Amino acid sequence: MMVRYLAFLALCAILSLAFGQAPRPNGVGTASLDSVDPGENEFEEREETPCHNEFRTYDGTCTNERHKTWASAGRPHFSYFPNRSSRTPTGRELPSPRLISNILCKQVGNVYNRRGLSELLTFFGQFLDHTIVASPVDKTQPMPISVPPYDPVFQNFSRGNMPFERTERGKMEEHSAVEGPINSLSSAIDLSSVYGSDELRAKALRSYWKGGMATSAGNNLPINTAGIRNAPTKESKYFLAGDHRANEHPVLTSLHTLFMREHNLICEELAERFPDWDDEQLFQMARKINGAQFQKIVYEQFLPAITGRRLKGYRGYRSEANPTVSNIFSTAAFRVGHTLVGNGINRRGPFMWKMASLSMQQMFFRPVDVLREGIEPFLRGAIFNRAQEIDPLVHDSLRNFLFTGIPQENGFDLIALNIQRGRDHALPTYNEIRRLCHRRPAHFFSDITRSASLQSILLHLYGTPDRVEAWVGLMSEDHLPGSSMGPTLLRVWAAEFERLRDGDRFFYRQWGLFPKEVWDAVPRLRSMYYERDTLRSIILRNSDVKHYEIPYDVFRSMV
């Protein structure tokens, strides 16, 4: 089914994985790091899990020590409306999501981001999304998307419908009758996209030599020779990574590769300074340091770049803060990335020499390009080029031709999927989200946007602001000065990342996170905390990209 492969950017739902079996290593803390398979909703079992004080579990259990299942894999999304069930979908009286996509979202030409954000920011957002969100679907619950008559692309597609399956449901709390859509990944910002959200998958990614991660020729990600479930298939021509979507396009694959290589560099440093440590100790400490670096990039580079704002000051871990990704954020607010994507993958050679651009359709699930060219052309190209604007407009590469290069798969409309997923998850309306953010509801479409043409389209599709759906309204807002977001979207993001930060006892700024002997012996830690060790630094350490080729801030384009 097409729905298996519909996770393209930072903000997208896709099938969960079944994980392959691998040998169990012996070492420090192994029992405490056991995981419950993603998709299980066994709260009692997880609440009884003993929490390891030094290292994370793979599935996110014990991210919050008082509420052990918060942020864990297989748990329903956090809801701001805890008594509202998502069992019954919404929007049956509204226009087809495909019709909305055709009328509202068709983009002609480029609408570049006015603040100069780079395409690398777009794809880093996807990498972050694949660290914290994946929506397993229930194949017994079809909810097809109606294709309107005379559709310019899909009028003869699947007898007038696009296939769509509802997300699996689970109880919001142990003794609750209210159900919510499940997230099959840990919600913790823990680099599970590199290490996996399940111990079985995590084992398959390790070399078991001095704490390292497995690699393939050219210091690339390992090849999936074990036949572990993968997207688009488990064939051995695809890379294996912590998240099953790592092969979707070469920039995403390149980011996975960077952080895998960074782990192995950290292991080399640790092994030199602690020669008596065994493989397990080296692996877990390198994983912890790598995850802390990733969190710093998210909170000190990515968020300020895209939002133009800083979060409230960090005051330490708070056990009452729930670090579970919310339904509103994962299903609507975090799907800004789809509007940021251009129509192709840009490549640049040494000294930023221009190489031929490739269309999105050509690049889906082609790991051979990374094997042949390396990660450097794709990283340089993503840094050089400017992202599109955050708005309702989306290029046809995502609306009409998604994954058309995969044998036996048809095109699809990712924006129609966004809207249908919002209805599947029974998201609150845009006005309900405004109220949640302590903003007065929009009484007129001019309260959402100053654009007369956009007001007219929203009026035609929805009739009244009270019917506007979450994703549509959030993407349609006028941006605040100095930000790429409107006021409601900005508040949703701020609330989300503050919860994910404050409820995580392993957050990188938490006092005493690293033992003193590690802090004193590893200069990388002091560089990370006290200096500007950035994503640029990780790129330079782990690729052949040169310091004179890329700007200091790789989230700002060079054009």
Coordinates of C-alpha atoms in Angstrom, one line a residue:
M1 CA 0.0 0.0 0.0
M2 CA 1.2 3.5 -0.8
V3 CA 0.6 4.6 2.8
R4 CA 3.6 2.5 3.9
Y5 CA 5.9 5.0 2.3
L6 CA 4.4 8.3 3.2
A7 CA 6.9 9.8 5.6
F8 CA 8.9 12.4 3.7
L9 CA 9.8 15.4 6.0
A10 CA 10.1 16.4 9.5
L11 CA 6.7 16.1 10.4
C12 CA 5.2 13.0 8.8
A13 CA 3.5 9.8 9.8
I14 CA 4.6 6.4 8.6
L15 CA 4.4 2.7 9.5
S16 CA 6.1 1.3 12.5
L17 CA 8.8 -1.3 12.2
A18 CA 9.3 -4.9 13.3
F19 CA 12.8 -5.3 14.5
G20 CA 15.3 -8.1 13.8
Q21 CA 17.0 -10.2 16.5
A22 CA 20.6 -9.7 17.3
P23 CA 22.9 -11.1 20.0
R24 CA 22.6 -9.6 23.4
P25 CA 25.9 -8.0 24.6
N26 CA 27.2 -8.2 28.1
G27 CA 28.2 -5.0 29.8
V28 CA 27.3 -2.3 32.2
G29 CA 23.7 -1.3 32.6
T30 CA 22.3 -3.6 29.9
A31 CA 19.4 -4.9 32.0
S32 CA 18.3 -1.3 32.7
L33 CA 18.4 -0.4 29.1
D34 CA 15.8 -3.1 28.0
S35 CA 13.0 -1.8 25.9
V36 CA 9.4 -2.5 25.2
D37 CA 8.7 -3.0 21.5
P38 CA 7.3 0.1 19.8
G39 CA 3.6 -0.3 19.4
E40 CA 3.0 -2.1 22.7
N41 CA 1.0 -0.1 25.1
E42 CA 1.8 -2.0 28.3
F43 CA 1.9 0.8 30.9
E44 CA 2.1 -1.5 33.9
E45 CA 5.2 -3.3 32.6
R46 CA 7.0 0.0 31.9
E47 CA 6.1 1.6 35.2
E48 CA 7.9 -1.4 36.9
T49 CA 11.1 -0.8 34.8
P50 CA 14.0 0.1 37.1
C51 CA 15.4 3.4 35.9
H52 CA 19.1 3.7 35.1
N53 CA 20.6 6.9 36.6
E54 CA 23.3 7.4 34.0
F55 CA 22.0 6.3 30.6
R56 CA 18.7 6.5 28.6
T57 CA 16.6 3.5 27.6
Y58 CA 16.2 3.1 23.9
D59 CA 12.4 3.3 23.9
G60 CA 12.2 6.4 26.1
T61 CA 11.0 4.7 29.3
C62 CA 12.3 6.6 32.3
T63 CA 12.9 9.8 30.4
N64 CA 10.8 11.2 33.2
E65 CA 11.6 9.2 36.4
R66 CA 8.4 10.0 38.2
H67 CA 6.2 9.2 35.2
K68 CA 8.1 6.4 33.5
T69 CA 6.0 5.9 30.5
W70 CA 5.9 9.5 29.5
A71 CA 7.8 9.9 26.2
S72 CA 8.1 6.2 25.7
A73 CA 7.6 4.4 22.4
G74 CA 4.2 3.0 21.7
R75 CA 2.4 5.6 23.9
P76 CA -0.3 7.8 22.5
H77 CA 0.5 11.4 21.8
F78 CA 0.1 13.9 24.6
S79 CA -3.2 15.7 24.3
Y80 CA -4.2 19.2 25.4
F81 CA -7.8 17.8 25.4
P82 CA -7.4 14.6 27.6
N83 CA -11.0 13.8 27.7
R84 CA -11.6 14.0 24.0
S85 CA -11.2 10.7 22.2
S86 CA -9.8 10.5 18.7
R87 CA -11.6 7.3 17.9
T88 CA -14.1 9.0 15.6
P89 CA -12.6 11.0 12.8
T90 CA -13.6 14.6 12.1
G91 CA -14.1 16.6 8.9
R92 CA -16.7 14.5 7.1
E93 CA -18.7 17.7 6.3
L94 CA -15.6 19.4 4.9
P95 CA -14.2 19.3 1.3
S96 CA -11.9 16.5 0.2
P97 CA -8.3 17.0 1.4
R98 CA -7.2 16.5 -2.2
L99 CA -9.5 19.3 -3.3
I100 CA -8.1 21.6 -0.6
S101 CA -4.6 20.7 -1.7
N102 CA -5.4 21.5 -5.3
I103 CA -7.0 24.9 -4.6
L104 CA -5.0 26.1 -1.7
C105 CA -1.6 24.6 -1.9
K106 CA -0.5 24.4 -5.5
Q107 CA 2.8 26.3 -5.9
V108 CA 4.0 27.8 -9.2
G109 CA 7.7 28.7 -9.2
N110 CA 9.7 29.3 -6.1
V111 CA 8.7 31.3 -3.0
Y112 CA 12.0 31.6 -1.2
N113 CA 12.2 32.1 2.5
R114 CA 12.6 35.9 3.2
R115 CA 14.9 35.3 6.2
G116 CA 17.4 33.3 4.2
L117 CA 17.0 29.9 5.8
S118 CA 18.9 27.2 4.1
E119 CA 17.6 23.9 2.8
L120 CA 19.8 22.1 5.4
L121 CA 17.5 23.6 8.0
T122 CA 14.6 21.9 6.2
F123 CA 16.2 18.5 6.2
F124 CA 17.6 18.8 9.7
G125 CA 14.0 19.4 10.7
Q126 CA 13.0 16.1 9.0
F127 CA 15.9 14.3 10.8
L128 CA 14.6 15.7 14.1
D129 CA 11.1 14.6 13.2
H130 CA 12.3 11.1 12.5
T131 CA 13.9 11.1 16.0
I132 CA 10.6 11.8 17.9
V133 CA 7.6 10.8 15.7
A134 CA 6.3 7.9 13.7
S135 CA 2.7 6.9 13.4
P136 CA 2.0 3.2 13.0
V137 CA -1.1 2.6 10.9
D138 CA -4.0 0.1 11.3
K139 CA -4.5 -1.7 8.0
T140 CA -7.9 -2.8 9.1
Q141 CA -9.0 0.8 9.4
P142 CA -9.1 2.3 5.8
M143 CA -10.1 5.9 5.5
P144 CA -9.5 6.7 1.8
I145 CA -9.1 10.2 0.5
S146 CA -11.6 11.1 -2.2
V147 CA -10.2 12.4 -5.5
P148 CA -12.4 15.1 -7.0
P149 CA -13.7 14.7 -10.5
Y150 CA -11.4 16.1 -13.2
D151 CA -8.4 16.1 -10.9
P152 CA -5.4 17.2 -13.0
V153 CA -3.3 14.3 -12.0
F154 CA -5.2 11.6 -10.2
Q155 CA -8.6 11.6 -11.8
N156 CA -8.2 7.9 -12.8
F157 CA -6.3 7.0 -9.6
S158 CA -7.6 4.0 -7.7
R159 CA -11.3 4.4 -8.7
G160 CA -11.5 7.9 -7.4
N161 CA -9.7 7.4 -4.0
M162 CA -6.2 7.6 -2.6
P163 CA -5.4 4.9 -0.1
F164 CA -5.1 6.0 3.5
E165 CA -5.2 4.0 6.7
R166 CA -5.9 5.3 10.2
T167 CA -3.2 5.5 12.9
E168 CA -3.3 2.8 15.6
R169 CA -4.9 3.8 18.9
G170 CA -4.0 3.2 22.5
K171 CA -5.4 4.2 25.9
M172 CA -4.2 7.6 26.9
E173 CA -3.6 6.4 30.5
E174 CA -3.6 3.0 32.1
H175 CA -7.1 3.1 33.4
S176 CA -8.6 5.5 30.9
A177 CA -11.3 4.7 28.4
V178 CA -10.1 7.6 26.2
E179 CA -7.9 6.5 23.2
G180 CA -5.4 8.5 21.3
P181 CA -3.1 7.9 18.2
I182 CA 0.1 6.1 19.0
N183 CA 3.6 7.3 18.4
S184 CA 5.8 4.3 17.8
L185 CA 9.0 6.2 18.6
S186 CA 10.4 7.6 21.8
S187 CA 9.4 11.3 22.1
A188 CA 12.7 12.2 23.7
I189 CA 15.2 14.2 21.7
D190 CA 17.7 11.4 22.1
L191 CA 19.1 10.7 18.6
S192 CA 17.0 7.5 18.3
S193 CA 17.2 8.2 14.5
V194 CA 20.8 7.1 14.9
Y195 CA 20.5 4.5 17.7
G196 CA 17.0 3.1 17.4
S197 CA 13.9 3.3 19.6
D198 CA 14.1 -0.5 20.4
E199 CA 17.0 -2.5 21.8
L200 CA 16.8 -5.1 19.1
R201 CA 17.3 -2.6 16.4
A202 CA 20.0 -0.8 18.4
K203 CA 22.0 -4.1 18.7
A204 CA 21.9 -4.6 15.0
L205 CA 23.5 -1.2 14.5
R206 CA 26.5 -1.8 16.7
S207 CA 29.9 -3.1 15.8
Y208 CA 30.7 -4.4 19.3
W209 CA 34.2 -3.2 18.9
K210 CA 35.4 -0.4 21.2
G211 CA 31.9 1.0 21.5
G212 CA 31.5 1.7 17.8
M213 CA 28.6 1.8 15.4
A214 CA 28.7 -0.6 12.4
T215 CA 29.7 0.9 9.1
S216 CA 30.0 -0.1 5.4
A217 CA 32.5 0.8 2.7
G218 CA 33.5 4.4 2.7
N219 CA 32.6 4.9 6.3
N220 CA 28.9 4.9 5.4
L221 CA 25.9 3.6 7.2
P222 CA 25.8 -0.2 7.4
I223 CA 23.9 -2.1 4.7
N224 CA 20.8 -3.9 5.8
T225 CA 22.1 -7.4 5.3
A226 CA 20.2 -8.7 8.4
G227 CA 16.9 -8.1 6.6
I228 CA 15.5 -5.8 9.3
R229 CA 12.3 -4.1 8.3
N230 CA 13.1 -0.9 6.4
A231 CA 11.6 1.7 4.0
P232 CA 10.9 1.2 1.2
T233 CA 11.8 -2.6 1.6
K234 CA 14.2 -4.7 3.7
E235 CA 16.4 -5.5 0.7
S236 CA 20.2 -5.4 1.2
K237 CA 20.6 -2.5 -1.2
Y238 CA 19.4 -0.1 1.4
F239 CA 21.2 1.4 4.4
L240 CA 20.2 0.5 8.0
A241 CA 19.9 3.2 10.6
G242 CA 18.1 4.0 13.8
D243 CA 15.0 5.1 11.9
H244 CA 13.6 3.1 9.0
R245 CA 13.2 6.2 6.8
A246 CA 16.9 7.0 6.5
N247 CA 17.0 6.1 2.8
E248 CA 14.3 8.5 1.7
H249 CA 16.7 11.0 0.0
P250 CA 20.4 11.7 0.1
V251 CA 20.4 14.7 2.3
L252 CA 18.6 12.8 5.1
T253 CA 20.9 9.9 4.6
S254 CA 23.9 12.3 4.9
L255 CA 22.7 13.6 8.3
H256 CA 22.3 10.0 9.6
T257 CA 25.8 9.3 8.4
L258 CA 27.2 12.4 10.1
F259 CA 26.0 11.5 13.5
M260 CA 26.9 7.8 13.1
R261 CA 30.5 8.9 12.3
E262 CA 30.5 11.4 15.1
H263 CA 29.6 8.6 17.5
N264 CA 32.6 6.6 16.3
L265 CA 34.9 9.6 16.7
I266 CA 33.7 10.1 20.3
C267 CA 34.4 6.4 21.0
E268 CA 38.0 6.8 19.8
E269 CA 38.5 9.8 22.2
L270 CA 36.9 7.9 25.1
A271 CA 38.9 4.7 24.4
E272 CA 42.2 6.7 24.4
R273 CA 41.3 8.4 27.8
F274 CA 39.7 5.4 29.4
P275 CA 41.6 2.3 28.2
D276 CA 40.0 0.1 30.8
W277 CA 36.4 0.7 29.7
D278 CA 34.7 -2.2 27.9
D279 CA 32.6 -1.9 24.7
E280 CA 29.3 -1.3 26.6
Q281 CA 30.7 1.6 28.6
L282 CA 32.3 3.2 25.6
F283 CA 29.1 2.9 23.5
Q284 CA 26.7 4.2 26.1
M285 CA 28.9 7.2 27.0
A286 CA 29.5 8.1 23.4
R287 CA 25.7 7.8 22.8
K288 CA 25.1 10.2 25.7
I289 CA 27.6 12.7 24.5
N290 CA 26.4 12.6 20.9
G291 CA 22.8 13.0 22.1
A292 CA 23.8 16.0 24.1
Q293 CA 25.4 17.6 21.1
F294 CA 22.3 17.0 19.1
Q295 CA 20.1 18.6 21.7
K296 CA 22.3 21.6 21.8
I297 CA 22.0 22.0 18.0
V298 CA 18.2 21.7 18.2
Y299 CA 17.8 24.2 21.0
E300 CA 20.6 26.7 20.3
Q301 CA 20.7 26.6 16.5
F302 CA 17.7 25.1 14.8
L303 CA 14.9 26.6 17.0
P304 CA 16.3 30.2 17.0
A305 CA 16.8 30.0 13.3
I306 CA 13.3 28.9 12.3
T307 CA 11.3 30.7 15.0
G308 CA 13.5 33.8 15.4
R309 CA 12.9 33.5 19.1
R310 CA 14.5 32.0 22.2
L311 CA 12.6 29.8 24.6
K312 CA 12.1 30.7 28.3
G313 CA 15.2 30.1 30.4
Y314 CA 15.9 26.6 31.5
R315 CA 15.5 26.0 35.2
G316 CA 16.3 22.3 35.4
Y317 CA 14.4 19.1 35.1
R318 CA 10.8 19.2 36.3
S319 CA 9.0 15.8 36.9
E320 CA 5.6 17.4 36.3
A321 CA 6.5 18.4 32.7
N322 CA 5.3 15.8 30.3
P323 CA 7.9 15.2 27.5
T324 CA 5.5 13.3 25.3
V325 CA 5.1 14.8 21.8
S326 CA 1.6 16.2 21.4
N327 CA -1.0 15.4 18.8
I328 CA -1.3 19.0 17.7
F329 CA 2.4 19.4 17.2
S330 CA 3.2 16.1 15.5
T331 CA 0.1 16.1 13.2
A332 CA -0.1 19.8 12.3
A333 CA 2.4 22.3 13.7
F334 CA 5.6 20.3 13.1
R335 CA 4.6 19.7 9.4
V336 CA 5.9 23.1 8.4
G337 CA 8.8 21.3 6.6
H338 CA 6.6 20.2 3.7
T339 CA 6.2 23.9 2.7
L340 CA 9.9 24.5 3.0
V341 CA 10.9 21.9 0.4
G342 CA 12.0 23.0 -3.1
N343 CA 11.5 21.0 -6.3
G344 CA 14.8 19.3 -6.4
I345 CA 18.0 18.2 -4.6
N346 CA 20.8 20.6 -5.2
R347 CA 24.5 19.5 -5.2
R348 CA 27.7 21.4 -5.0
G349 CA 31.2 20.3 -5.5
P350 CA 34.5 21.5 -3.9
F351 CA 34.7 25.3 -3.6
M352 CA 30.9 25.3 -4.1
W353 CA 31.1 24.5 -7.8
K354 CA 27.6 24.0 -9.2
M355 CA 26.6 20.5 -10.1
A356 CA 23.4 19.4 -11.9
S357 CA 20.3 19.6 -9.7
L358 CA 18.2 16.4 -9.5
S359 CA 14.4 16.3 -9.2
M360 CA 12.8 15.0 -6.1
Q361 CA 11.3 12.2 -8.0
Q362 CA 14.7 11.0 -9.1
M363 CA 16.1 11.0 -5.6
F364 CA 13.6 9.1 -3.5
F365 CA 15.2 5.9 -1.9
R366 CA 18.4 6.0 -3.9
P367 CA 21.3 5.2 -1.5
V368 CA 23.5 4.4 -4.4
D369 CA 23.9 8.2 -4.9
V370 CA 25.6 8.5 -1.5
L371 CA 27.7 5.4 -2.1
R372 CA 28.9 6.8 -5.4
E373 CA 29.3 10.6 -4.6
G374 CA 29.7 10.7 -0.9
I375 CA 27.7 12.9 1.5
E376 CA 29.6 16.1 0.6
P377 CA 27.8 17.3 -2.6
F378 CA 24.5 16.9 -0.9
L379 CA 25.5 18.8 2.3
R380 CA 27.1 21.6 0.4
G381 CA 24.1 21.9 -1.8
A382 CA 21.7 22.0 1.1
I383 CA 23.7 24.7 2.9
F384 CA 24.1 26.8 -0.3
N385 CA 20.5 26.9 -1.3
R386 CA 17.6 28.8 0.2
A387 CA 14.5 27.0 1.6
Q388 CA 11.0 27.9 0.5
E389 CA 8.7 30.0 2.7
I390 CA 6.5 28.6 5.4
D391 CA 3.0 29.0 3.9
P392 CA 0.3 26.8 2.5
L393 CA 2.1 26.5 -0.9
V394 CA 3.8 23.2 -1.6
H395 CA 5.7 22.1 -4.7
D396 CA 4.2 19.4 -6.9
S397 CA 7.1 17.0 -6.1
L398 CA 5.3 16.5 -2.8
R399 CA 1.7 17.0 -3.9
N400 CA 1.6 14.9 -7.0
F401 CA 4.7 12.8 -7.5
L402 CA 5.7 11.6 -4.1
F403 CA 7.7 8.3 -4.4
T404 CA 6.8 7.7 -8.0
G405 CA 10.3 6.2 -8.5
I406 CA 9.4 3.2 -6.4
P407 CA 8.3 0.1 -8.4
Q408 CA 4.6 -0.7 -8.1
E409 CA 3.9 2.5 -6.3
N410 CA 1.8 5.4 -7.6
G411 CA 2.1 9.1 -6.8
F412 CA 0.5 10.6 -3.8
D413 CA -0.4 14.0 -2.3
L414 CA 1.5 14.5 1.0
I415 CA -0.6 17.6 1.8
A416 CA -3.8 15.7 1.3
L417 CA -2.3 13.2 3.7
N418 CA -1.5 15.9 6.3
I419 CA -5.1 17.1 6.2
Q420 CA -6.6 13.6 6.3
R421 CA -4.2 12.6 9.2
G422 CA -5.5 15.6 11.1
R423 CA -9.1 14.4 10.7
D424 CA -8.0 10.9 11.5
H425 CA -6.4 12.2 14.8
A426 CA -9.5 14.3 15.5
L427 CA -7.4 17.4 15.8
P428 CA -9.0 20.6 17.2
T429 CA -9.8 23.3 14.7
Y430 CA -7.4 26.2 14.1
N431 CA -9.6 28.5 16.3
E432 CA -9.6 26.0 19.1
I433 CA -5.8 26.0 19.0
R434 CA -5.8 29.8 19.1
R435 CA -7.9 29.7 22.3
L436 CA -5.5 27.1 23.7
C437 CA -2.7 29.6 23.1
H438 CA -4.7 32.3 24.9
R439 CA -5.4 34.2 21.6
R440 CA -8.9 35.4 20.7
P441 CA -10.5 33.3 18.0
A442 CA -10.5 34.5 14.4
H443 CA -13.9 35.9 13.5
F444 CA -12.9 36.9 10.0
F445 CA -10.4 35.4 7.6
S446 CA -8.5 38.7 7.8
D447 CA -7.7 37.8 11.4
I448 CA -5.6 34.9 10.0
T449 CA -3.9 36.6 7.0
R450 CA -3.7 40.0 5.3
S451 CA -3.5 38.3 1.9
A452 CA -6.8 39.0 0.1
S453 CA -6.3 36.0 -2.3
L454 CA -5.7 33.6 0.6
Q455 CA -8.7 35.0 2.4
S456 CA -10.8 34.3 -0.6
I457 CA -9.6 30.7 -1.0
L458 CA -10.2 30.0 2.7
L459 CA -13.7 31.5 2.4
H460 CA -14.4 29.3 -0.6
L461 CA -13.2 26.1 1.1
Y462 CA -14.4 26.6 4.7
G463 CA -17.1 29.3 4.7
T464 CA -16.2 30.5 8.2
P465 CA -13.0 30.6 10.3
D466 CA -14.5 28.3 12.8
R467 CA -14.3 25.4 10.3
V468 CA -10.6 26.0 9.3
E469 CA -8.5 22.9 10.1
A470 CA -5.3 23.0 12.2
W471 CA -2.6 22.6 9.5
V472 CA -4.3 24.9 7.0
G473 CA -4.8 27.7 9.6
L474 CA -1.3 27.4 11.1
M475 CA 0.4 27.5 7.7
S476 CA -1.8 30.5 6.5
E477 CA -0.9 32.9 9.3
D478 CA 1.0 36.1 8.6
H479 CA 4.5 35.8 10.0
L480 CA 5.6 37.8 13.1
P481 CA 8.5 40.2 12.6
G482 CA 11.8 38.4 12.6
S483 CA 10.2 35.0 12.5
S484 CA 9.2 32.5 9.8
M485 CA 6.0 31.7 11.8
G486 CA 2.7 33.2 12.7
P487 CA 1.7 33.9 16.3
T488 CA -0.3 30.7 17.0
L489 CA 2.2 28.4 15.3
L490 CA 5.0 30.0 17.3
R491 CA 3.3 29.5 20.6
V492 CA 2.6 25.8 19.8
W493 CA 6.3 25.3 19.0
A494 CA 7.5 27.1 22.1
A495 CA 5.2 25.1 24.4
E496 CA 6.2 21.9 22.8
F497 CA 9.9 22.3 23.0
E498 CA 9.7 23.6 26.5
R499 CA 7.8 20.5 27.6
L500 CA 10.2 18.2 25.8
R501 CA 13.1 20.0 27.5
D502 CA 11.8 20.4 31.0
G503 CA 10.4 16.9 31.4
D504 CA 13.6 15.2 30.2
R505 CA 16.0 14.3 33.1
F506 CA 18.8 13.7 30.6
F507 CA 18.5 17.2 28.9
Y508 CA 22.0 18.3 28.1
R509 CA 22.0 21.4 30.4
Q510 CA 20.8 19.4 33.4
W511 CA 23.4 19.8 36.2
G512 CA 25.6 16.8 36.9
L513 CA 24.7 15.0 33.7
F514 CA 28.3 13.8 33.1
P515 CA 30.6 12.3 35.7
K516 CA 33.5 14.6 36.7
E517 CA 36.1 12.2 35.4
V518 CA 34.5 12.3 31.9
W519 CA 34.0 16.0 32.0
D520 CA 37.7 16.6 32.9
A521 CA 39.0 14.1 30.4
V522 CA 37.0 14.9 27.3
P523 CA 37.6 18.4 25.8
R524 CA 34.7 17.9 23.4
L525 CA 32.3 18.3 26.4
R526 CA 33.7 21.6 27.4
S527 CA 33.8 22.8 23.8
M528 CA 30.1 21.9 23.5
Y529 CA 29.0 23.7 26.6
Y530 CA 31.3 26.7 26.6
E531 CA 32.2 27.3 23.0
R532 CA 30.3 27.4 19.7
D533 CA 30.6 23.8 18.8
T534 CA 27.9 23.6 16.2
L535 CA 26.4 21.5 13.4
R536 CA 29.1 23.1 11.2
S537 CA 31.7 21.6 13.5
I538 CA 30.2 18.1 13.2
I539 CA 30.1 18.5 9.4
L540 CA 33.8 19.5 9.2
R541 CA 34.9 16.7 11.6
N542 CA 33.0 14.0 9.7
S543 CA 33.2 14.8 6.0
D544 CA 35.6 16.3 3.4
V545 CA 33.7 19.6 3.4
K546 CA 36.2 22.3 4.1
H547 CA 35.9 25.2 6.5
Y548 CA 36.2 27.8 3.8
E549 CA 33.4 26.3 1.7
I550 CA 30.5 26.8 4.2
P551 CA 29.3 29.6 6.4
Y552 CA 29.5 29.8 10.2
D553 CA 25.7 29.3 10.4
V554 CA 24.8 26.4 8.2
F555 CA 21.1 27.1 8.7
R556 CA 21.5 30.3 6.7
S557 CA 21.8 29.9 2.9
M558 CA 24.6 31.4 0.9
V559 CA 22.2 33.0 -1.7

